[in-house]
Amino acid sequence: MKYGVNDLGYYGDFGGAYIPEMLYPNIEELRQQYMAITTDKSFTDEFDRLLKDYVGRPSPLYLAKRFSERYGANIFFKREDLNHTGSHKINNAIGQILLAGRLGKKRIIAETGAGQHGVATATVCALKGIECVVYMGEIDIERQAPNVARMKMLGATVVPALSGSKTLKDATNEAMRDWINNPVDTHYIIGSVVGPYPYPDMVARFQSIISAEAKKQLFEHTGKHLPEYVMACVGGGSNAMGMFYHFLDDESVKLVAVEAAGKGIDSGHSAATSVLGREGILHGSRTILMQTDDGQVVEPYSISAGLDYPGIGPQHAHLHKVKRAQYVSITDDEALQAGLLCSQLEGIIPAIETAHALAQLEKMKFKPEDNVIICLSGRGDKDLATYIKHFNF
Amino acid sequence: MTSELMNRLQRLFASGKKGLLSIYYTAGYPTLNSTIDIAEALEKAGADFLEIGFPYSDPMADGPTIQQSSQTALDNGMNLNVLFDQLGALRKRVSIPVILMGYANPMIQYGVERFCKKAAEVGVDGIIVPDLPMHEYEQLYSKYFNENNLSNIILVTPQTSADRIHKIDELSDCFIYLLSSSSITGKSLDVNDIVDTYFRRIEDMHLKNPTIVGFGIANKTSYQKACAHHHGAIVGSAFVKYLGATENYLDGISDFIRQFKE
C-alpha cells in the first residue's frame, strides 16, 4: 500500500515508537506478533463471526434521500452508529481483545475521552471475562456520567486521571504508566490510530472493515466501484482511517477529514490539529500535535469529547502532509446545527463527533452525479444533555 | 581515550570510584531560580554527579512526584531557553558532572543540534532522553552528541533482553542506567530476591560500561543494595519530595545526602 506503514513503523516522516525502555518489551511483542496473529484463520474466523453476530455487521450503507436533495449529490451514510455500543469503536475493541487473549494477557487497560472507547472495551472484557481498568480524565468523568455508569455496569473499574489537564491526553498518560507498572500480564487497548507503532497500523486494520464493506455496498447501490468523496470526522482519527483505508490507493476518490474547530480556529479554544499543530512527538509517535513553542502539549478544546485531542494519528499526519486527504474544520455551533438537521431530515440523531463531518456538507460543492460516503461514526444518545442544553428542548 | 578528551562523567567513571550517588531534580522547582543553588548545595553535601530534569507537560515515565514538580516548574516559567541561561553560571559554581534529563519533544522543538551545542557550551556532560528510541538516536542525532562530547545514557529494565542490553552497552560510552524495577519513578524499591537475582544477572554480564541503579532508591537500604552490585545509584523522587516539603531546603541538603552516604 502506497500510504501504508513501512518496516520501521513510519508513514513518511511520521510514526515510529518513541517510548521509554520500560514499554519496549510490550511494544516489541506486539510488533513481532500482531500481523501473524491477526491474519491467522482462527483469528479472522472469530473476528468475523463476532462482528456479524455480536456487533451486528455489516452496518448498512444508507442513501440519505433528504440530505441528497439538500446537498445536490448522492449522500450515503455508513451506519456505524447502528453497531452494538453505538459507534465504530467496538470494531477495534473486538480485534484487540482477541489479540490480547492470544498473547495470554489477563488484564486489559484502556483510556477514554467521551467514554465510547471505554464502553466498547468494557463490553468486550465482559464478553471474554477479563479484568478491565479504564482511565478517564476527572473532568471527562463529570461531563460523561452516563458512559461512566455503563462501564461500571459492565464490570469495569473506572480510574480518574488526576494529572495535567485531567482529560483524554492525561488519561492516555495514566494508561501508559499503568502499562509500565504492569508489563507482563496486561494489554493496553488503545482506542484510536495513535500511539507507538504498531498501534496506528493495527487499529487502522481493525477499523478498515468500514471501508471494505462500504466499497461493496456502494457497488450494490450504484453499480460503481468508487465514490467521488469519502468523508469522516477526526479526533485521533480511527473512524476516518477505517473509512479511508480501502480508498487510499484509489487516487480519484477525494478524502475529506473533518477536525473540531471548537469555538473557532483562532479562538484559543480549538482542536483543529492540522491547522494549529506542528510536527513533534505525542504519546509515542512522531506526528502533528498542538504544542507551545517550547514543545509542551497544549490542551485542546471541542464541545465533542471524542475530538478533544491535541494530536492526530501519524498516518493522518502523513496523508495531510502529502495532501492525499484534505483536512478541514467545523466549529461547535456548526456541528450542533448539523446534528439537529440530520435528526430532523433523516431521523438519525448523530454523535456530536459525527455531526462535525455532516456539517462539512454545507461547505462542499458537489455535482449531481457525485456519490459521497460519509461515516456516521456514532449515535447521539450520549450527547443528548449537550443537545438539550444548546437547543433548550 | 585520553583524559583531556573525556567529559567529566567519563573521567569520574574512569577513576574507578564506587558507591557513586547521583541526585535528580527538576529545573525550576521549587522556584524558577533555584536550579543552580541546589546544584551547588548538592556538590557541597557530597553528591558525585547530578541529573537536572527539563520539564515536560506529559512525562510518561514519571510518577506523581516528578510530574507535579514538572508542572510547577512549567508554571514557574521554566523552559529550555531559561534553563540554558541559568546554566550559563553552572561551571562557575559546580564542578561535578551534570546530566540533563527530559523527554524528546521539548528537545526536538528546540532543535537537537542546537540543544547539544548549548549543553556542551554550559558544561553539561551527558543527556538522558527516556523516550528517544535507539534507532532514531543512531540515525538522526548521535552525530550531534558526539560532536559535542556528550554521553547519551540509555535505560535498561528487568525486562530488557540480554541481546538488547549488549546493544545498549555498545552504544553507550559512559554508564548504563539500570532501572531497579519496571515501573514509573517514585515507587519505593522492595528489596527482595527478584531484585537480587536481576542485579546479579546484570553484574554477571560483565558489560564494558559501568551500571548505575535508578528508580525506587529512597533510603540507605536500597542505596546500599544497589551499590553492592553496581557502581552507584540515583535518587530522584525522594529528593524532589524533600524539596517540596521543606521551607529552607538548601540548608537541609547535607542532611539529606547523609541519609545515604556517610
Tab-separated table of N, CA, C and O in Angstrom, chain A residues 19 28 42 44 69 93 119 125 133 141 179 193 208 215 248 277 296 309 313 327 347:
chain	number	residue	atom	x	y	z
A	19	ILE	N	9.081	5.562	22.866
A	19	ILE	CA	8.617	5.066	24.159
A	19	ILE	C	9.798	4.831	25.075
A	19	ILE	O	10.896	4.527	24.614
A	28	GLU	N	7.412	-4.387	21.516
A	28	GLU	CA	8.154	-5.294	20.647
A	28	GLU	C	7.385	-6.612	20.472
A	28	GLU	O	7.316	-7.160	19.365
A	42	SER	N	-7.830	-18.816	12.453
A	42	SER	CA	-8.644	-18.948	13.673
A	42	SER	C	-9.024	-17.562	14.202
A	42	SER	O	-10.103	-17.356	14.736
A	44	THR	N	-9.224	-14.646	12.245
A	44	THR	CA	-10.161	-13.956	11.336
A	44	THR	C	-11.546	-14.589	11.407
A	44	THR	O	-12.547	-13.881	11.330
A	69	GLU	N	-31.017	15.485	-1.492
A	69	GLU	CA	-31.724	16.608	-2.126
A	69	GLU	C	-31.118	17.933	-1.699
A	69	GLU	O	-30.856	18.822	-2.502
A	93	ALA	N	-12.093	-2.723	19.437
A	93	ALA	CA	-12.084	-3.377	20.755
A	93	ALA	C	-12.194	-4.894	20.601
A	93	ALA	O	-11.503	-5.651	21.290
A	119	VAL	N	-16.473	2.260	26.930
A	119	VAL	CA	-17.637	1.370	26.925
A	119	VAL	C	-17.381	0.172	26.009
A	119	VAL	O	-17.665	-0.977	26.381
A	125	CYS	N	-14.461	-6.885	27.331
A	125	CYS	CA	-13.875	-7.547	28.512
A	125	CYS	C	-14.932	-8.390	29.217
A	125	CYS	O	-14.649	-9.500	29.677
A	133	VAL	N	-9.666	-2.169	33.313
A	133	VAL	CA	-9.468	-0.895	34.009
A	133	VAL	C	-9.444	0.217	32.959
A	133	VAL	O	-8.653	0.162	32.018
A	141	ILE	N	-15.012	12.494	33.373
A	141	ILE	CA	-15.895	11.662	34.192
A	141	ILE	C	-17.136	12.458	34.593
A	141	ILE	O	-18.258	11.957	34.561
A	179	TRP	N	0.682	0.586	32.258
A	179	TRP	CA	1.315	-0.461	31.444
A	179	TRP	C	2.786	-0.636	31.818
A	179	TRP	O	3.307	-1.747	31.861
A	193	VAL	N	-6.120	5.536	16.216
A	193	VAL	CA	-4.950	5.217	15.387
A	193	VAL	C	-3.754	6.067	15.828
A	193	VAL	O	-3.078	6.678	15.010
A	208	SER	N	-10.650	-1.030	9.281
A	208	SER	CA	-10.756	-0.991	7.811
A	208	SER	C	-11.971	-1.762	7.303
A	208	SER	O	-12.347	-1.628	6.139
A	215	LYS	N	-17.300	-0.170	0.204
A	215	LYS	CA	-16.924	-0.289	-1.204
A	215	LYS	C	-17.870	-1.261	-1.910
A	215	LYS	O	-18.393	-0.960	-2.991
A	248	LEU	N	-7.614	4.507	-0.107
A	248	LEU	CA	-6.379	5.303	-0.102
A	248	LEU	C	-5.656	5.243	-1.441
A	248	LEU	O	-5.176	6.260	-1.946
A	277	GLY	N	-1.363	22.697	14.800
A	277	GLY	CA	-0.278	21.850	15.294
A	277	GLY	C	1.008	21.994	14.502
A	277	GLY	O	1.023	22.565	13.414
A	296	GLN	N	5.701	21.994	24.789
A	296	GLN	CA	4.752	21.468	25.787
A	296	GLN	C	3.406	21.254	25.093
A	296	GLN	O	2.991	22.074	24.283
A	309	TYR	N	-8.668	16.154	21.272
A	309	TYR	CA	-7.361	15.505	21.404
A	309	TYR	C	-6.330	16.391	20.716
A	309	TYR	O	-6.588	16.903	19.624
A	313	GLY	N	-3.476	10.846	14.470
A	313	GLY	CA	-2.654	9.667	14.237
A	313	GLY	C	-1.582	9.954	13.193
A	313	GLY	O	-1.770	10.806	12.321
A	327	TYR	N	-7.810	18.221	5.017
A	327	TYR	CA	-8.195	18.380	6.425
A	327	TYR	C	-8.877	19.728	6.602
A	327	TYR	O	-8.314	20.761	6.242
A	347	GLY	N	-34.072	11.489	10.538
A	347	GLY	CA	-34.498	10.690	11.679
A	347	GLY	C	-33.357	9.962	12.357
A	347	GLY	O	-33.530	8.895	12.929
